[in-house]
mmCIF file of C-alpha atoms in Angstrom:
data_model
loop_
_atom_site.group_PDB
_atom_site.id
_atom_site.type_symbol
_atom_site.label_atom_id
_atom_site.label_comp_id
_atom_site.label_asym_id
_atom_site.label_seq_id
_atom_site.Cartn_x
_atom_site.Cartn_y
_atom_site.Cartn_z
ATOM 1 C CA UNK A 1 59.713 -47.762 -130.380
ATOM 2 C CA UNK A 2 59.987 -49.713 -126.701
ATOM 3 C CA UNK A 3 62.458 -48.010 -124.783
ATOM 4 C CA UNK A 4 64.620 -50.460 -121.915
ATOM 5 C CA UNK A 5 63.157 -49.799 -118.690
ATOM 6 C CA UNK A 6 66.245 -48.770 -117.518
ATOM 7 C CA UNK A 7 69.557 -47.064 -119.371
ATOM 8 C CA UNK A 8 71.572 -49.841 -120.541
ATOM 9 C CA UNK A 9 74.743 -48.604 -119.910
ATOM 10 C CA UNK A 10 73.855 -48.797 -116.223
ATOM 11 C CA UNK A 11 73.798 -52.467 -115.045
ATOM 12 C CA UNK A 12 71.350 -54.307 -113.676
ATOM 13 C CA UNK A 13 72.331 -55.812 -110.436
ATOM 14 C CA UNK A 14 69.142 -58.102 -110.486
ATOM 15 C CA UNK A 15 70.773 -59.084 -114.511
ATOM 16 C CA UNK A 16 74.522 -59.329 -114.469
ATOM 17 C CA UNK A 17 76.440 -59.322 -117.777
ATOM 18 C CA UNK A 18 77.544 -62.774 -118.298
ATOM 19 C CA UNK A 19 79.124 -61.987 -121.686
ATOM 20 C CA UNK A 20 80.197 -59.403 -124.201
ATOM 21 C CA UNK A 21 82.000 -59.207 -127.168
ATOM 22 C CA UNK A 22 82.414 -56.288 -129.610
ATOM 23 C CA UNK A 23 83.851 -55.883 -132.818
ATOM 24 C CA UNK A 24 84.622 -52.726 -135.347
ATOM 25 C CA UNK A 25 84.008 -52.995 -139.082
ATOM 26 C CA UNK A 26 84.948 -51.020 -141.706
ATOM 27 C CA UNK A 27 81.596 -49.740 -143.712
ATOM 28 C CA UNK A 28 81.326 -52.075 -146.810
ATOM 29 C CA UNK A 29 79.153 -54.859 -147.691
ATOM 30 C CA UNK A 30 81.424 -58.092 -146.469
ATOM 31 C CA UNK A 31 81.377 -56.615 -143.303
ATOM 32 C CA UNK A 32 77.710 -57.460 -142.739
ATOM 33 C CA UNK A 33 78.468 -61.103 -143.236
ATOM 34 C CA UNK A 34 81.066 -61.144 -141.293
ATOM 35 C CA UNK A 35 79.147 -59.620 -138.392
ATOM 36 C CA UNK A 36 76.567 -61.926 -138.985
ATOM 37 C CA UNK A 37 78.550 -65.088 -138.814
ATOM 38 C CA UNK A 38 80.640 -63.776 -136.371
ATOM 39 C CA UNK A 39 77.654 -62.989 -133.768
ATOM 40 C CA UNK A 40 76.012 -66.487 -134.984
ATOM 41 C CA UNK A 41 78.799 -68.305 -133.634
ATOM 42 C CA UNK A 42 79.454 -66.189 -130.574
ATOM 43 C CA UNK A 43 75.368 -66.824 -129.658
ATOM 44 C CA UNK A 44 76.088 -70.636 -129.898
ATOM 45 C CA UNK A 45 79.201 -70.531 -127.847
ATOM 46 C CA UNK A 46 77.701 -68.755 -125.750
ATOM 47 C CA UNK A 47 74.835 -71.926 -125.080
ATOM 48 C CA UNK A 48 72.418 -70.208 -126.616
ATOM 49 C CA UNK A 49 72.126 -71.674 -129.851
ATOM 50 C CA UNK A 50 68.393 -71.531 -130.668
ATOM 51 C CA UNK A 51 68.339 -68.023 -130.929
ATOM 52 C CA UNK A 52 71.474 -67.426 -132.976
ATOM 53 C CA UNK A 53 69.100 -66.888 -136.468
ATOM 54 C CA UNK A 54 67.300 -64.270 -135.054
ATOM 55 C CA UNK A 55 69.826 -62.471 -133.607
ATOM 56 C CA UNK A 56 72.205 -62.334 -136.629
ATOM 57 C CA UNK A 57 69.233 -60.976 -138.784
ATOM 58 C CA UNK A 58 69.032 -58.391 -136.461
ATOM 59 C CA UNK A 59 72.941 -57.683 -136.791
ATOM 60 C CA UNK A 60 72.257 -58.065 -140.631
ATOM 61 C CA UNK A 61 70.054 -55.481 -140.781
ATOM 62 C CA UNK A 62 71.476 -53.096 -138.258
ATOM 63 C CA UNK A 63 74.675 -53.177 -139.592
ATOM 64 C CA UNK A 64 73.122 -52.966 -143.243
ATOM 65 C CA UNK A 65 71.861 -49.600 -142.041
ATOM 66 C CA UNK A 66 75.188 -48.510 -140.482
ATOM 67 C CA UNK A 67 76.630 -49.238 -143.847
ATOM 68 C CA UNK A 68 73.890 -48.233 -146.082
ATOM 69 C CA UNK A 69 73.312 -44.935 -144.056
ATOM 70 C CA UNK A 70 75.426 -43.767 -141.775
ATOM 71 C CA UNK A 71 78.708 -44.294 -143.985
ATOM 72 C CA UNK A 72 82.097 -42.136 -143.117
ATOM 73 C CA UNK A 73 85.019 -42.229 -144.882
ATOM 74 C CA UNK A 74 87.462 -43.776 -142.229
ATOM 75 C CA UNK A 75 85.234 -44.485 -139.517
ATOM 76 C CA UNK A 76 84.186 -48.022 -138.521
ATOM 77 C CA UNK A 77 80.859 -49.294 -136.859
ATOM 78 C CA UNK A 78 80.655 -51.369 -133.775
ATOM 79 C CA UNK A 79 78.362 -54.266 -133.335
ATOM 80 C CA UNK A 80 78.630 -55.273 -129.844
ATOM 81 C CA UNK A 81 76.808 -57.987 -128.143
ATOM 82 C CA UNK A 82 75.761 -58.687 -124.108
ATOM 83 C CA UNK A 83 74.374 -61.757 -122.876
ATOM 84 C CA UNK A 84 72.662 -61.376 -119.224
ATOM 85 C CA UNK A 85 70.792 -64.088 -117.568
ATOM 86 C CA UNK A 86 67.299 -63.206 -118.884
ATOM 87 C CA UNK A 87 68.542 -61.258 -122.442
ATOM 88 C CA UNK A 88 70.965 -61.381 -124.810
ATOM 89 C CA UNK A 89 71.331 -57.534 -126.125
ATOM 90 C CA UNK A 90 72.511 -56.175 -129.779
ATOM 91 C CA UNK A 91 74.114 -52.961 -130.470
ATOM 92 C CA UNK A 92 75.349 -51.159 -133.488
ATOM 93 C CA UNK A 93 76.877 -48.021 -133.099
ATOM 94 C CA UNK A 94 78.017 -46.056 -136.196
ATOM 95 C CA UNK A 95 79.102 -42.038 -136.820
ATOM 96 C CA UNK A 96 76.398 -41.104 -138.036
ATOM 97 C CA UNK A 97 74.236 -39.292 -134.682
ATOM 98 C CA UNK A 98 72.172 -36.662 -137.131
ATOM 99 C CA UNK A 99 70.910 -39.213 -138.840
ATOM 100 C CA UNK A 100 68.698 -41.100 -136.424
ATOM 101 C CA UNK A 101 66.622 -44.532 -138.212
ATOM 102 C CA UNK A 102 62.704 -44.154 -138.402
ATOM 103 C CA UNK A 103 60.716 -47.726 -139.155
ATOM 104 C CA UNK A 104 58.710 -47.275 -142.925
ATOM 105 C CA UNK A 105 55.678 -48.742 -144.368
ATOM 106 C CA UNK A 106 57.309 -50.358 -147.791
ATOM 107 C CA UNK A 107 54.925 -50.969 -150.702
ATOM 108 C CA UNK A 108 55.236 -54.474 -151.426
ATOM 109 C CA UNK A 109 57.159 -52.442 -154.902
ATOM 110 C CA UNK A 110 59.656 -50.774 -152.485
ATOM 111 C CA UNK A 111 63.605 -52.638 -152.692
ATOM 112 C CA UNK A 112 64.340 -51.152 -149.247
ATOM 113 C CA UNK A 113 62.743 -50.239 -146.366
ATOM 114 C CA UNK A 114 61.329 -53.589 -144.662
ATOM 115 C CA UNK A 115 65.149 -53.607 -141.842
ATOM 116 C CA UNK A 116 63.603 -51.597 -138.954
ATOM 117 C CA UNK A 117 60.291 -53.586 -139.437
ATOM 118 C CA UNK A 118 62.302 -56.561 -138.957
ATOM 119 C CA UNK A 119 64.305 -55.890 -135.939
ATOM 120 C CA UNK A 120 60.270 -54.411 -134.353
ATOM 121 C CA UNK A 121 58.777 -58.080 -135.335
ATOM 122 C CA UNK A 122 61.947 -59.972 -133.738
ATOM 123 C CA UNK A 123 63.169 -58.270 -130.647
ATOM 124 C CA UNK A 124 60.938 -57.773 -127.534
ATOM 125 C CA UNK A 125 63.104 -54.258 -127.723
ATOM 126 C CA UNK A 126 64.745 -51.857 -129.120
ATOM 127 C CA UNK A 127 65.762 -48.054 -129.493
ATOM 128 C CA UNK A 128 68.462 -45.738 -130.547
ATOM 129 C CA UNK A 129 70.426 -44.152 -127.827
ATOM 130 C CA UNK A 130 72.609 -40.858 -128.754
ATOM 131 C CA UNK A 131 76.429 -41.227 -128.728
ATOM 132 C CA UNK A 132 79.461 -38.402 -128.077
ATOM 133 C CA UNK A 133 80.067 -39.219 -131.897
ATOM 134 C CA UNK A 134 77.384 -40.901 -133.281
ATOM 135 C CA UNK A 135 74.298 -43.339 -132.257
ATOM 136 C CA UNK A 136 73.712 -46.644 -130.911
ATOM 137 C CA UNK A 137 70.497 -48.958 -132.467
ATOM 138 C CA UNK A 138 70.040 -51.554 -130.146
ATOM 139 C CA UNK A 139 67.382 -54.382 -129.897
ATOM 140 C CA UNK A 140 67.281 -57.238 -127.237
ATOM 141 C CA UNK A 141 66.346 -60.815 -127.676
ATOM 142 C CA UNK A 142 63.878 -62.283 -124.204
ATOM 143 C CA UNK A 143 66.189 -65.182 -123.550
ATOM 144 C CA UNK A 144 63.206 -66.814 -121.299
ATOM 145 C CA UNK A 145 60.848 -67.040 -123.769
ATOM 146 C CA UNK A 146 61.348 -68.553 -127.602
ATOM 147 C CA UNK A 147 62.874 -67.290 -130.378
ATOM 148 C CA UNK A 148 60.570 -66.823 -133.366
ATOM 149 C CA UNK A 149 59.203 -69.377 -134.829
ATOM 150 C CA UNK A 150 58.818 -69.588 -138.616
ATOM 151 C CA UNK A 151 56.830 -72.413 -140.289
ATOM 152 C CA UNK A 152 58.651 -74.629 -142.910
#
């Protein structure tokens, strides 16, 4: 697991936040899509189009996991998003802090399994941070370099 160099709640003063945008979601299936789509098209308003696929699979699975695993009656999960100059950063935050995510090794058999190992090949980071009330998975997109490339 790659850990920021920094914490991330502190800003960067070299890397100002040039936008955010949050959203809470009740825990059930349609709200994965809709944080999906809704971070696609925040990514491409936000001019930064080309990685707007790889960043919503992130939110897919992150949020998968929030519903998935760290379900409580009545409480929502947050996925948040915050575009610097040089990163574009992707947070999930759910109720669940006991229950911290750890990557697996799926047999090629297994149905689940393969969301953590997704988010590691994608982002050039990521990490869980402890909440109050709950946890924080986060993963951040290089916005200087390319998103990944996959061949048709």
């Amino acid at each position: 697991m790659a850990f920021a160099p920094q914490d991330p709640r502190i800003p960067d003063p070299s890397d100002p936040v040039v936008d955010e945008g949050r959203v809470d979601y009740v825990p059930t299936p349609i709200s994965v899509t809709r944080a999906r789509r809704h971070a696609t098209r925040l990514i491409s308003e936000w001019g930064h189009p080309a990685f707007a696929d790889d960043a919503a699979l992130i939110v897919s699975e992150l949020a998968t996991n929030a519903v998935r695993h760290a379900r409580i009656p009545g409480r929502l999960f947050r996925v948040q998003l915050t575009l610097t100059k040089t990163r574009l950063r992707i947070a999930v935050s759910d109720p669940r802090g006991e229950r911290l995510p750890r990557p697996r090794h799926p047999s090629p058999r297994d149905r689940h399994g393969r969301g953590l190992p997704i988010v590691r090949t994608l982002a050039a980071r990521w990490g869980v941070r402890e909440r109050t009330v709950g946890k924080e998975i986060w993963a951040e997109l290089d916005l200087t370099g390319s998103p990944t490339q996959t061949e048709p």
